[in-house]
Amino acid sequence: MRRTRTVMLCIAGVLGATLPAGAFVSPASASPSPSAAAAPSAEACVSSPGPAQGDARKVLAIARQAQREFGLNSVILKVSSGDRDVLTTALGESMTGVPADPSMHFRTGSVAIVYMGDVLLQLVEQGKASLDDPVARWLPDLPHGSEITLRMLADSTSGLHDYVTDPTFLKELEAAPFRAWTPAQVTGLVTGKPLLYEPGTNWSYSHANFALLGAALEKISGLPLDRLLSERVMKPLGLTETTNQSTPQIPEPVQHAFTSERGTYEESTFWNPSWTTAPGAVLVQNICDLDRSARGIGTGKLLSAQSFKTQLDPGTIGLGHATSTCPATVCQLTNTAAHHFGLGLIVVNGWILTNPSFSGYAAIQAYLPAQKLAISVSVTQGPKSPQGNSAQTIAERISDALAPGHPLKMR
């Protein structure tokens, strides 16, 4: 089965490179609380007026070529430079006879992981926790909780197996894609297993890390995760079209998804995403919010300068190698200065990004501080579309055209 493997490998594949970052100001003690910060005003998410010229024309040509080449049903994208819109557009159809539109909402799973990293660092700034606190302080019943720290959950160095590769989970998920999973059901598949390595000594991506991090954040703050993310991330960044969905519902208008993962090309828009991450962080967004997110995260807007530096480089560089207990199929990506995993995000040649993928959906948000350039793309698959994240490929090609000195190439 491809669905869950794609979600995992989409993030891991980005890791062969280096993640970017942004900058902020003043320590937490001197900064206003994120929830109190003035949110940017949101405007309607509409296509840029034509005809496309200059850089916009280059971007549009890249998107059109990729749609044809990969047989994509739809491509929705936004590229911005500073506060200037380079191009916002939508190509193809959401469903037969329904044109794609920039205002449409789509699933953005791993974007929530980035937000959880920001919230964790905010709580650390406020003295409510330390990155090196054992998780057992907050989740006392977690096996290995005294060995694993909050930092290790957020930067994926815990040694926990990934339930998304568990044969039992894969079989059940493929048989019943509408099933609702609880956190205990998914994390319980792996938390009782021996760790892949001593926590903090290696790197391997695991969805379990972030399901558990969400639960820990609720314990630390005393608030439900959806409220935490809303007050500390969505509102300060002006993400008015970003919502947590406790059910498979997606608010209208919807960018519909289709996939051949189960052998038959079928609609997957409303397959249940409850297994993907912590409850309260199962997000949908539109392309304009993804752009605001890329710029807000990529500039470190929600964090102090020191916390932002930690988010971009929490100590993962040099980690990621096969051992006798962690095979090359799991611990195969070495984090380097140019391409590494931070606290919930990826750094690649100066870009700060994440690249979610779920059951026919694929997306990317990426920001290059050196040029104040943001690239956000969401695509949906056609019946003959290739495996992998085509949104990421489109973003790579756009970066080659607009920022040739900073390739957004994943490993």
Tab-separated table of C-alpha atoms in Angstrom:
chain	number	residue	atom	x	y	z
A	1	MET	CA	0.000	0.000	0.000
A	2	ARG	CA	1.250	3.445	-0.878
A	3	ARG	CA	-0.827	5.936	1.064
A	4	THR	CA	0.831	5.867	4.457
A	5	ARG	CA	4.295	5.231	3.095
A	6	THR	CA	3.969	8.336	0.938
A	7	VAL	CA	3.067	10.451	3.956
A	8	MET	CA	6.125	9.276	5.844
A	9	LEU	CA	8.606	9.361	2.997
A	10	CYS	CA	7.446	12.760	1.853
A	11	ILE	CA	8.901	14.286	4.996
A	12	ALA	CA	11.848	11.925	5.250
A	13	GLY	CA	12.807	12.476	1.642
A	14	VAL	CA	13.115	16.154	2.237
A	15	LEU	CA	15.606	15.438	4.933
A	16	GLY	CA	18.510	14.581	2.742
A	17	ALA	CA	18.762	18.331	2.432
A	18	THR	CA	18.976	21.277	4.774
A	19	LEU	CA	16.177	23.224	6.303
A	20	PRO	CA	15.863	26.992	6.280
A	21	ALA	CA	14.779	29.373	8.951
A	22	GLY	CA	13.611	32.815	9.832
A	23	ALA	CA	14.461	35.353	12.439
A	24	PHE	CA	12.548	37.061	15.167
A	25	VAL	CA	13.284	39.512	17.945
A	26	SER	CA	13.645	39.851	21.677
A	27	PRO	CA	13.484	37.084	24.243
A	28	ALA	CA	10.150	35.711	25.352
A	29	SER	CA	10.172	37.794	28.508
A	30	ALA	CA	10.162	40.961	26.415
A	31	SER	CA	7.856	39.716	23.649
A	32	PRO	CA	4.081	40.043	23.577
A	33	SER	CA	2.274	36.728	23.821
A	34	PRO	CA	1.581	35.304	20.353
A	35	SER	CA	-2.133	35.175	21.018
A	36	ALA	CA	-2.134	38.875	21.818
A	37	ALA	CA	-0.217	39.888	18.715
A	38	ALA	CA	-2.102	41.722	16.011
A	39	ALA	CA	-3.088	39.286	13.265
A	40	PRO	CA	-2.560	40.256	9.642
A	41	SER	CA	-5.727	41.128	7.789
A	42	ALA	CA	-6.921	38.359	5.493
A	43	GLU	CA	-7.977	39.073	1.939
A	44	ALA	CA	-9.988	36.949	-0.445
A	45	CYS	CA	-7.896	34.187	-1.978
A	46	VAL	CA	-8.229	34.787	-5.714
A	47	SER	CA	-6.144	34.307	-8.834
A	48	SER	CA	-3.678	37.022	-9.771
A	49	PRO	CA	-4.919	39.348	-12.513
A	50	GLY	CA	-3.516	38.454	-15.943
A	51	PRO	CA	-1.799	38.290	-18.233
A	52	ALA	CA	1.188	36.831	-16.399
A	53	GLN	CA	4.462	38.655	-17.031
A	54	GLY	CA	8.065	38.265	-15.878
A	55	ASP	CA	8.499	35.854	-12.964
A	56	ALA	CA	4.758	35.144	-12.918
A	57	ARG	CA	4.955	33.955	-16.492
A	58	LYS	CA	7.860	31.622	-15.634
A	59	VAL	CA	5.962	30.148	-12.686
A	60	LEU	CA	2.788	29.666	-14.718
A	61	ALA	CA	4.700	27.880	-17.484
A	62	ILE	CA	6.297	25.538	-14.922
A	63	ALA	CA	2.923	24.710	-13.367
A	64	ARG	CA	1.256	24.054	-16.724
A	65	GLN	CA	4.092	21.817	-17.874
A	66	ALA	CA	4.029	19.827	-14.621
A	67	GLN	CA	0.258	19.373	-14.773
A	68	ARG	CA	0.572	17.865	-18.238
A	69	GLU	CA	3.703	15.850	-17.450
A	70	PHE	CA	2.353	14.278	-14.252
A	71	GLY	CA	-1.285	14.001	-15.331
A	72	LEU	CA	-2.486	16.022	-12.359
A	73	ASN	CA	-6.153	16.773	-11.869
A	74	SER	CA	-5.388	20.125	-10.307
A	75	VAL	CA	-2.541	22.426	-9.360
A	76	ILE	CA	-3.166	25.312	-6.974
A	77	LEU	CA	-0.202	27.523	-6.148
A	78	LYS	CA	0.898	30.835	-4.728
A	79	VAL	CA	4.343	32.393	-4.974
A	80	SER	CA	5.101	35.595	-3.076
A	81	SER	CA	8.143	37.814	-2.617
A	82	GLY	CA	8.005	39.798	0.590
A	83	ASP	CA	4.522	41.301	0.654
A	84	ARG	CA	4.219	41.131	-3.154
A	85	ASP	CA	2.153	38.483	-4.895
A	86	VAL	CA	4.185	36.974	-7.733
A	87	LEU	CA	1.460	34.591	-8.865
A	88	THR	CA	-1.655	33.013	-7.384
A	89	THR	CA	-3.409	30.590	-9.705
A	90	ALA	CA	-5.317	27.320	-10.051
A	91	LEU	CA	-5.121	24.894	-12.971
A	92	GLY	CA	-7.286	21.923	-13.854
A	93	GLU	CA	-10.370	20.642	-12.080
A	94	SER	CA	-11.337	19.744	-8.544
A	95	MET	CA	-13.983	17.377	-9.923
A	96	THR	CA	-15.256	16.798	-13.433
A	97	GLY	CA	-16.663	20.114	-14.618
A	98	VAL	CA	-15.622	21.976	-11.456
A	99	PRO	CA	-12.583	24.208	-12.079
A	100	ALA	CA	-9.928	24.363	-9.395
A	101	ASP	CA	-9.804	27.692	-7.555
A	102	PRO	CA	-7.322	29.292	-5.104
A	103	SER	CA	-10.047	29.550	-2.458
A	104	MET	CA	-10.424	25.757	-2.238
A	105	HIS	CA	-9.450	23.934	0.956
A	106	PHE	CA	-7.203	20.846	1.104
A	107	ARG	CA	-5.516	18.681	3.756
A	108	THR	CA	-2.124	19.879	5.060
A	109	GLY	CA	-1.153	17.211	7.610
A	110	SER	CA	2.507	17.818	8.451
A	111	VAL	CA	2.062	21.595	8.516
A	112	ALA	CA	0.512	21.012	11.936
A	113	ILE	CA	3.740	19.345	13.060
A	114	VAL	CA	5.556	22.619	12.372
A	115	TYR	CA	2.954	24.473	14.423
A	116	MET	CA	3.372	22.043	17.325
A	117	GLY	CA	7.110	22.757	17.255
A	118	ASP	CA	6.384	26.485	17.529
A	119	VAL	CA	3.972	25.991	20.411
A	120	LEU	CA	6.456	23.795	22.271
A	121	LEU	CA	9.141	26.464	21.974
A	122	GLN	CA	6.704	29.173	23.113
A	123	LEU	CA	5.868	27.145	26.227
A	124	VAL	CA	9.585	26.664	26.889
A	125	GLU	CA	10.138	30.421	26.535
A	126	GLN	CA	7.448	30.954	29.162
A	127	GLY	CA	9.124	28.569	31.585
A	128	LYS	CA	6.344	25.998	31.504
A	129	ALA	CA	8.617	23.221	30.293
A	130	SER	CA	12.145	22.488	29.105
A	131	LEU	CA	13.043	20.838	25.817
A	132	ASP	CA	15.056	18.337	27.812
A	133	ASP	CA	12.222	17.395	30.164
A	134	PRO	CA	11.530	13.651	30.044
A	135	VAL	CA	8.179	12.982	28.427
A	136	ALA	CA	7.244	10.930	31.501
A	137	ARG	CA	6.802	14.215	33.392
A	138	TRP	CA	3.752	14.861	31.236
A	139	LEU	CA	2.811	11.360	30.017
A	140	PRO	CA	3.743	9.129	32.988
A	141	ASP	CA	2.336	5.918	31.475
A	142	LEU	CA	4.342	6.126	28.250
A	143	PRO	CA	6.838	3.268	27.841
A	144	HIS	CA	10.383	4.687	27.635
A	145	GLY	CA	8.942	8.039	28.724
A	146	SER	CA	11.784	8.597	31.196
A	147	GLU	CA	14.348	8.155	28.387
A	148	ILE	CA	12.655	10.272	25.717
A	149	THR	CA	12.557	14.068	26.023
A	150	LEU	CA	10.225	16.650	24.508
A	151	ARG	CA	13.054	17.685	22.167
A	152	MET	CA	13.391	14.095	20.935
A	153	LEU	CA	9.699	13.904	20.082
A	154	ALA	CA	9.815	17.201	18.204
A	155	ASP	CA	13.008	16.506	16.240
A	156	SER	CA	12.218	12.793	15.697
A	157	THR	CA	15.215	11.343	17.539
A	158	SER	CA	13.178	9.339	20.079
A	159	GLY	CA	13.867	5.890	18.623
A	160	LEU	CA	10.142	5.109	18.447
A	161	HIS	CA	8.969	2.973	15.553
A	162	ASP	CA	6.595	4.532	13.009
A	163	TYR	CA	3.104	3.027	13.159
A	164	VAL	CA	2.577	4.076	9.540
A	165	THR	CA	4.885	1.234	8.466
A	166	ASP	CA	3.299	-1.324	10.792
A	167	PRO	CA	1.868	-4.216	8.682
A	168	THR	CA	-1.220	-4.567	10.882
A	169	PHE	CA	-1.993	-0.868	10.627
A	170	LEU	CA	-1.427	-0.792	6.861
A	171	LYS	CA	-3.723	-3.743	6.293
A	172	GLU	CA	-6.516	-2.290	8.399
A	173	LEU	CA	-6.158	1.191	6.928
A	174	GLU	CA	-6.316	-0.091	3.366
A	175	ALA	CA	-9.362	-2.218	4.151
A	176	ALA	CA	-11.249	0.608	5.905
A	177	PRO	CA	-10.067	4.110	4.879
A	178	PHE	CA	-13.100	5.738	6.542
A	179	ARG	CA	-12.308	4.279	9.963
A	180	ALA	CA	-11.722	6.693	12.838
A	181	TRP	CA	-8.546	5.908	14.803
A	182	THR	CA	-7.830	7.006	18.362
A	183	PRO	CA	-4.358	8.124	19.488
A	184	ALA	CA	-4.117	5.127	21.797
A	185	GLN	CA	-4.837	2.761	18.907
A	186	VAL	CA	-2.124	4.119	16.616
A	187	THR	CA	0.608	4.873	19.139
A	188	GLY	CA	-0.132	1.614	20.952
A	189	LEU	CA	1.098	-0.244	17.875
A	190	VAL	CA	4.670	0.954	18.512
A	191	THR	CA	5.171	2.283	22.043
A	192	GLY	CA	5.477	-1.207	23.498
A	193	LYS	CA	8.227	-2.231	21.090
A	194	PRO	CA	11.949	-1.971	21.888
A	195	LEU	CA	13.356	1.366	20.762
A	196	LEU	CA	15.211	1.454	17.446
A	197	TYR	CA	18.177	3.128	19.169
A	198	GLU	CA	19.089	4.946	22.342
A	199	PRO	CA	17.007	8.149	22.328
A	200	GLY	CA	18.892	11.153	20.980
A	201	THR	CA	21.633	9.145	19.247
A	202	ASN	CA	20.071	8.676	15.789
A	203	TRP	CA	17.285	10.001	13.570
A	204	SER	CA	14.259	8.323	12.007
A	205	TYR	CA	10.877	9.808	11.182
A	206	SER	CA	7.931	8.527	13.197
A	207	HIS	CA	4.345	9.748	13.203
A	208	ALA	CA	4.134	8.485	16.798
A	209	ASN	CA	6.462	11.288	17.917
A	210	PHE	CA	3.965	13.952	16.965
A	211	ALA	CA	0.845	12.167	18.142
A	212	LEU	CA	2.549	11.988	21.547
A	213	LEU	CA	3.876	15.550	21.353
A	214	GLY	CA	0.340	16.824	20.855
A	215	ALA	CA	-0.779	15.000	23.996
A	216	ALA	CA	2.190	16.386	25.943
A	217	LEU	CA	1.444	19.949	24.816
A	218	GLU	CA	-2.084	19.613	26.154
A	219	LYS	CA	-0.755	18.460	29.539
A	220	ILE	CA	1.839	21.250	29.710
A	221	SER	CA	-0.608	24.006	28.796
A	222	GLY	CA	-3.805	22.646	30.295
A	223	LEU	CA	-5.576	23.419	27.019
A	224	PRO	CA	-6.860	21.248	24.153
A	225	LEU	CA	-4.500	21.151	21.186
A	226	ASP	CA	-6.890	22.726	18.684
A	227	ARG	CA	-7.270	25.762	20.961
A	228	LEU	CA	-3.509	25.959	21.535
A	229	LEU	CA	-2.795	25.998	17.799
A	230	SER	CA	-5.578	28.474	17.127
A	231	GLU	CA	-4.525	30.954	19.825
A	232	ARG	CA	-0.759	30.654	19.413
A	233	VAL	CA	-0.383	30.095	15.663
A	234	MET	CA	-3.459	30.567	13.485
A	235	LYS	CA	-4.680	33.838	14.961
A	236	PRO	CA	-1.261	35.556	15.186
A	237	LEU	CA	-0.469	34.594	11.581
A	238	GLY	CA	-3.915	35.560	10.283
A	239	LEU	CA	-4.737	32.025	9.113
A	240	THR	CA	-8.474	32.563	8.841
A	241	GLU	CA	-8.966	29.670	6.403
A	242	THR	CA	-7.073	27.111	8.496
A	243	THR	CA	-9.130	24.785	10.687
A	244	ASN	CA	-8.749	21.595	12.659
A	245	GLN	CA	-11.208	18.949	11.532
A	246	SER	CA	-12.328	16.395	14.119
A	247	THR	CA	-14.138	14.515	11.339
A	248	PRO	CA	-13.229	13.828	7.681
A	249	GLN	CA	-15.204	16.912	6.656
A	250	ILE	CA	-13.480	19.689	4.679
A	251	PRO	CA	-15.109	23.146	4.563
A	252	GLU	CA	-16.388	24.335	1.183
A	253	PRO	CA	-15.043	25.065	-1.348
A	254	VAL	CA	-13.088	21.803	-1.534
A	255	GLN	CA	-10.185	20.692	-3.695
A	256	HIS	CA	-11.269	17.063	-4.198
A	257	ALA	CA	-8.672	14.278	-4.198
A	258	PHE	CA	-8.499	10.930	-5.999
A	259	THR	CA	-6.032	8.060	-5.739
A	260	SER	CA	-5.201	4.603	-7.086
A	261	GLU	CA	-3.602	3.446	-3.829
A	262	ARG	CA	-6.043	0.583	-3.303
A	263	GLY	CA	-5.774	-0.597	-6.905
A	264	THR	CA	-8.812	1.264	-8.240
A	265	TYR	CA	-8.854	4.962	-9.058
A	266	GLU	CA	-11.335	6.405	-6.555
A	267	GLU	CA	-12.192	9.554	-4.661
A	268	SER	CA	-10.304	9.883	-1.373
A	269	THR	CA	-11.295	13.405	-0.323
A	270	PHE	CA	-13.182	12.279	2.752
A	271	TRP	CA	-11.116	9.314	3.855
A	272	ASN	CA	-10.609	9.625	7.588
A	273	PRO	CA	-7.348	11.442	8.483
A	274	SER	CA	-7.612	10.747	12.237
A	275	TRP	CA	-4.476	8.563	12.191
A	276	THR	CA	-2.194	11.179	10.643
A	277	THR	CA	-1.274	13.186	13.745
A	278	ALA	CA	-2.524	14.326	17.139
A	279	PRO	CA	-6.244	15.119	17.521
A	280	GLY	CA	-6.666	18.879	17.312
A	281	ALA	CA	-3.946	19.163	14.655
A	282	VAL	CA	-5.680	17.548	11.669
A	283	LEU	CA	-5.669	20.645	9.479
A	284	VAL	CA	-7.169	21.896	6.255
A	285	GLN	CA	-6.132	25.192	4.627
A	286	ASN	CA	-6.326	27.099	1.375
A	287	ILE	CA	-3.333	28.199	-0.674
A	288	CYS	CA	-3.294	31.771	0.658
A	289	ASP	CA	-3.131	30.525	4.246
A	290	LEU	CA	-0.370	28.124	3.229
A	291	ASP	CA	1.547	31.129	1.871
A	292	ARG	CA	0.997	33.117	5.100
A	293	SER	CA	2.088	30.045	7.030
A	294	ALA	CA	5.274	29.651	4.977
A	295	ARG	CA	6.217	33.292	5.553
A	296	GLY	CA	5.272	33.358	9.242
A	297	ILE	CA	7.134	30.162	10.087
A	298	GLY	CA	10.053	30.963	7.782
A	299	THR	CA	10.692	34.345	9.413
A	300	GLY	CA	10.388	33.020	12.961
A	301	LYS	CA	7.525	35.412	13.598
A	302	LEU	CA	6.114	33.443	16.529
A	303	LEU	CA	9.388	32.898	18.381
A	304	SER	CA	12.310	34.689	19.975
A	305	ALA	CA	15.512	34.769	17.941
A	306	GLN	CA	17.101	32.099	20.137
A	307	SER	CA	14.089	29.785	19.949
A	308	PHE	CA	13.934	30.173	16.191
A	309	LYS	CA	17.605	29.236	15.964
A	310	THR	CA	16.883	26.126	18.030
A	311	GLN	CA	13.904	25.239	15.853
A	312	LEU	CA	16.100	25.268	12.753
A	313	ASP	CA	18.996	23.385	14.346
A	314	PRO	CA	18.000	21.353	17.427
A	315	GLY	CA	20.984	19.019	17.204
A	316	THR	CA	20.001	16.603	14.445
A	317	ILE	CA	22.944	17.370	12.121
A	318	GLY	CA	25.106	14.271	11.773
A	319	LEU	CA	22.347	11.901	12.888
A	320	GLY	CA	20.607	9.359	10.659
A	321	HIS	CA	22.490	6.151	9.903
A	322	ALA	CA	21.763	2.438	9.785
A	323	THR	CA	22.685	0.305	12.801
A	324	SER	CA	22.185	-3.278	13.884
A	325	THR	CA	18.837	-2.302	15.441
A	326	CYS	CA	17.742	0.362	12.930
A	327	PRO	CA	17.946	-0.897	9.340
A	328	ALA	CA	18.781	1.283	6.347
A	329	THR	CA	15.117	1.209	5.310
A	330	VAL	CA	14.351	3.225	8.463
A	331	CYS	CA	17.538	5.055	9.484
A	332	GLN	CA	18.722	5.867	5.983
A	333	LEU	CA	18.816	9.663	5.860
A	334	THR	CA	21.818	11.460	7.286
A	335	ASN	CA	21.037	14.981	8.464
A	336	THR	CA	23.551	17.509	7.139
A	337	ALA	CA	23.994	21.245	7.583
A	338	ALA	CA	22.464	21.715	4.142
A	339	HIS	CA	19.581	19.268	4.588
A	340	HIS	CA	18.218	18.385	7.995
A	341	PHE	CA	15.188	18.058	10.216
A	342	GLY	CA	14.518	20.739	12.807
A	343	LEU	CA	11.777	20.884	15.429
A	344	GLY	CA	8.932	19.698	13.201
A	345	LEU	CA	10.242	21.255	9.989
A	346	ILE	CA	12.829	20.677	7.278
A	347	VAL	CA	15.762	22.851	6.221
A	348	VAL	CA	17.042	22.475	2.641
A	349	ASN	CA	19.761	24.746	1.228
A	350	GLY	CA	18.427	27.759	3.086
A	351	TRP	CA	14.737	26.931	2.550
A	352	ILE	CA	12.460	26.284	5.532
A	353	LEU	CA	9.666	23.927	4.608
A	354	THR	CA	7.345	21.010	5.101
A	355	ASN	CA	5.765	18.780	2.470
A	356	PRO	CA	2.525	17.009	3.488
A	357	SER	CA	1.023	14.159	1.484
A	358	PHE	CA	-2.192	12.224	2.095
A	359	SER	CA	-4.271	9.907	-0.080
A	360	GLY	CA	-4.215	11.741	-3.412
A	361	TYR	CA	-3.300	15.119	-1.903
A	362	ALA	CA	0.244	16.498	-1.988
A	363	ALA	CA	1.455	19.954	-0.970
A	364	ILE	CA	4.450	22.009	0.111
A	365	GLN	CA	5.087	25.266	1.931
A	366	ALA	CA	8.614	26.652	1.591
A	367	TYR	CA	10.282	29.942	2.489
A	368	LEU	CA	13.727	31.251	1.563
A	369	PRO	CA	14.778	33.991	4.019
A	370	ALA	CA	17.667	35.111	1.788
A	371	GLN	CA	15.195	36.312	-0.858
A	372	LYS	CA	12.007	36.624	1.227
A	373	LEU	CA	10.546	34.159	-1.278
A	374	ALA	CA	7.632	31.836	-0.452
A	375	ILE	CA	6.395	28.953	-2.599
A	376	SER	CA	3.172	27.117	-1.744
A	377	VAL	CA	1.665	24.388	-3.920
A	378	SER	CA	-1.185	21.869	-3.603
A	379	VAL	CA	-1.873	19.187	-6.220
A	380	THR	CA	-4.276	16.307	-6.703
A	381	GLN	CA	-3.583	13.148	-8.678
A	382	GLY	CA	-5.039	11.908	-11.916
A	383	PRO	CA	-5.443	8.201	-12.776
A	384	LYS	CA	-1.915	7.951	-14.204
A	385	SER	CA	-0.062	10.364	-11.917
A	386	PRO	CA	3.280	9.115	-10.562
A	387	GLN	CA	3.865	8.208	-6.938
A	388	GLY	CA	5.507	10.810	-4.761
A	389	ASN	CA	4.874	14.468	-4.023
A	390	SER	CA	4.443	16.308	-7.335
A	391	ALA	CA	3.828	19.583	-5.482
A	392	GLN	CA	7.369	19.305	-4.159
A	393	THR	CA	8.708	18.761	-7.687
A	394	ILE	CA	6.861	21.843	-8.922
A	395	ALA	CA	8.309	23.888	-6.045
A	396	GLU	CA	11.799	22.618	-6.881
A	397	ARG	CA	11.408	23.780	-10.478
A	398	ILE	CA	10.102	27.173	-9.381
A	399	SER	CA	13.071	27.576	-7.031
A	400	ASP	CA	15.444	26.763	-9.886
A	401	ALA	CA	13.853	29.569	-11.928
A	402	LEU	CA	13.549	32.224	-9.208
A	403	ALA	CA	16.360	31.328	-6.764
A	404	PRO	CA	18.957	29.365	-8.753
A	405	GLY	CA	21.583	29.709	-6.024
A	406	HIS	CA	19.325	27.940	-3.505
A	407	PRO	CA	18.054	24.665	-4.991
A	408	LEU	CA	15.030	23.240	-3.211
A	409	LYS	CA	16.093	19.738	-4.188
A	410	MET	CA	15.161	16.938	-1.825
A	411	ARG	CA	17.126	13.741	-1.399
